[in-house]
Amino acid sequence: MTRIFLTGYMGAGKTTLGKAFARKAGLSFIDLDWYIEERRHKTISQLFAELGEDGFRQLEQRMLHEAGEFEDVVIACGGGTPCFFDNMDYMNRQGLTVWVDADNDTLFRRLRAATHQRPILCGKTDEELRDFIAASMEKRRPFYTQAQLILDGNRLESHKEIRDTVEQLSDIILNEDKRI
């Protein structure tokens, strides 16, 4: 039985890595945000607007605990998921936690290209976006660093880098830890 939780800031590459690794390892893949949207039949933006952040975070915790009971799964968590309630402790107890760590410049470049898809970023100038990322990362880093493994999210730019990172994760899990 395998459970792998991918954590990290939005744009770090959790979904990209998670899909590729799950495919290689023969595991199911769940993007927690997509899972929540599917279960509630609403977008994350709609849920945030409807429930407020506190209500959304409670829903997110319930959905994490639900998905966290599945077996043979890779779960890409939302960027804030590890930072609320007992979520990081829960994930560490349930399986392997991996922080997909990308530097602020990489996050800026990736998120700048996707601001229209992320309402929290919409309308921010480049300077505001850089400041937002830096401030958010400073708050979230203490939670992300509780992960059992750290992978370089900066190296998820090309198909080759994605394959190499999947191989790195496979080597660690399959060969050294014997978790799968």
PDB file of C-alpha atoms in Angstrom, residues 13 16-18 20-21 23-24 98 100 149-176:
ATOM      1  CA  GLY A  13       5.108  21.321 -10.434  1.00  0.00           C
ATOM      2  CA  THR A  16       3.157  17.630 -13.470  1.00  0.00           C
ATOM      3  CA  LEU A  17       5.399  15.436 -11.330  1.00  0.00           C
ATOM      4  CA  GLY A  18       2.509  13.577  -9.715  1.00  0.00           C
ATOM      5  CA  ALA A  20       4.213  11.410 -14.491  1.00  0.00           C
ATOM      6  CA  PHE A  21       5.312   9.512 -11.392  1.00  0.00           C
ATOM      7  CA  ARG A  23       1.886   6.684 -14.479  1.00  0.00           C
ATOM      8  CA  LYS A  24       5.400   5.199 -14.171  1.00  0.00           C
ATOM      9  CA  VAL A  98       7.424  15.193  -0.746  1.00  0.00           C
ATOM     10  CA  VAL A 100       8.365  19.989  -4.572  1.00  0.00           C
ATOM     11  CA  LEU A 149      11.657  14.266   1.107  1.00  0.00           C
ATOM     12  CA  ILE A 150      12.516  17.400  -0.882  1.00  0.00           C
ATOM     13  CA  LEU A 151      12.694  17.413  -4.678  1.00  0.00           C
ATOM     14  CA  ASP A 152      13.865  20.235  -6.923  1.00  0.00           C
ATOM     15  CA  GLY A 153      10.785  21.723  -8.585  1.00  0.00           C
ATOM     16  CA  ASN A 154      12.973  23.995 -10.701  1.00  0.00           C
ATOM     17  CA  ARG A 155      13.903  20.919 -12.729  1.00  0.00           C
ATOM     18  CA  LEU A 156      10.448  20.282 -14.177  1.00  0.00           C
ATOM     19  CA  GLU A 157      10.751  22.501 -17.240  1.00  0.00           C
ATOM     20  CA  SER A 158      11.274  19.984 -20.061  1.00  0.00           C
ATOM     21  CA  HIS A 159      10.180  16.420 -20.759  1.00  0.00           C
ATOM     22  CA  LYS A 160      13.731  15.283 -19.993  1.00  0.00           C
ATOM     23  CA  GLU A 161      13.815  17.098 -16.637  1.00  0.00           C
ATOM     24  CA  ILE A 162      10.420  15.650 -15.718  1.00  0.00           C
ATOM     25  CA  ARG A 163      11.597  12.133 -16.656  1.00  0.00           C
ATOM     26  CA  ASP A 164      14.829  12.630 -14.694  1.00  0.00           C
ATOM     27  CA  THR A 165      12.929  13.811 -11.611  1.00  0.00           C
ATOM     28  CA  VAL A 166      10.499  10.891 -11.887  1.00  0.00           C
ATOM     29  CA  GLU A 167      13.504   8.558 -12.087  1.00  0.00           C
ATOM     30  CA  GLN A 168      15.064  10.238  -9.057  1.00  0.00           C
ATOM     31  CA  LEU A 169      11.852   9.825  -7.059  1.00  0.00           C
ATOM     32  CA  SER A 170      11.487   6.231  -8.265  1.00  0.00           C
ATOM     33  CA  ASP A 171      15.044   5.392  -7.238  1.00  0.00           C
ATOM     34  CA  ILE A 172      14.501   6.823  -3.779  1.00  0.00           C
ATOM     35  CA  ILE A 173      11.167   5.122  -3.205  1.00  0.00           C
ATOM     36  CA  LEU A 174      11.535   1.869  -5.104  1.00  0.00           C
ATOM     37  CA  ASN A 175      15.149   1.067  -4.350  1.00  0.00           C
ATOM     38  CA  GLU A 176      16.073   2.698  -1.072  1.00  0.00           C
TER      39      GLU A 176
END
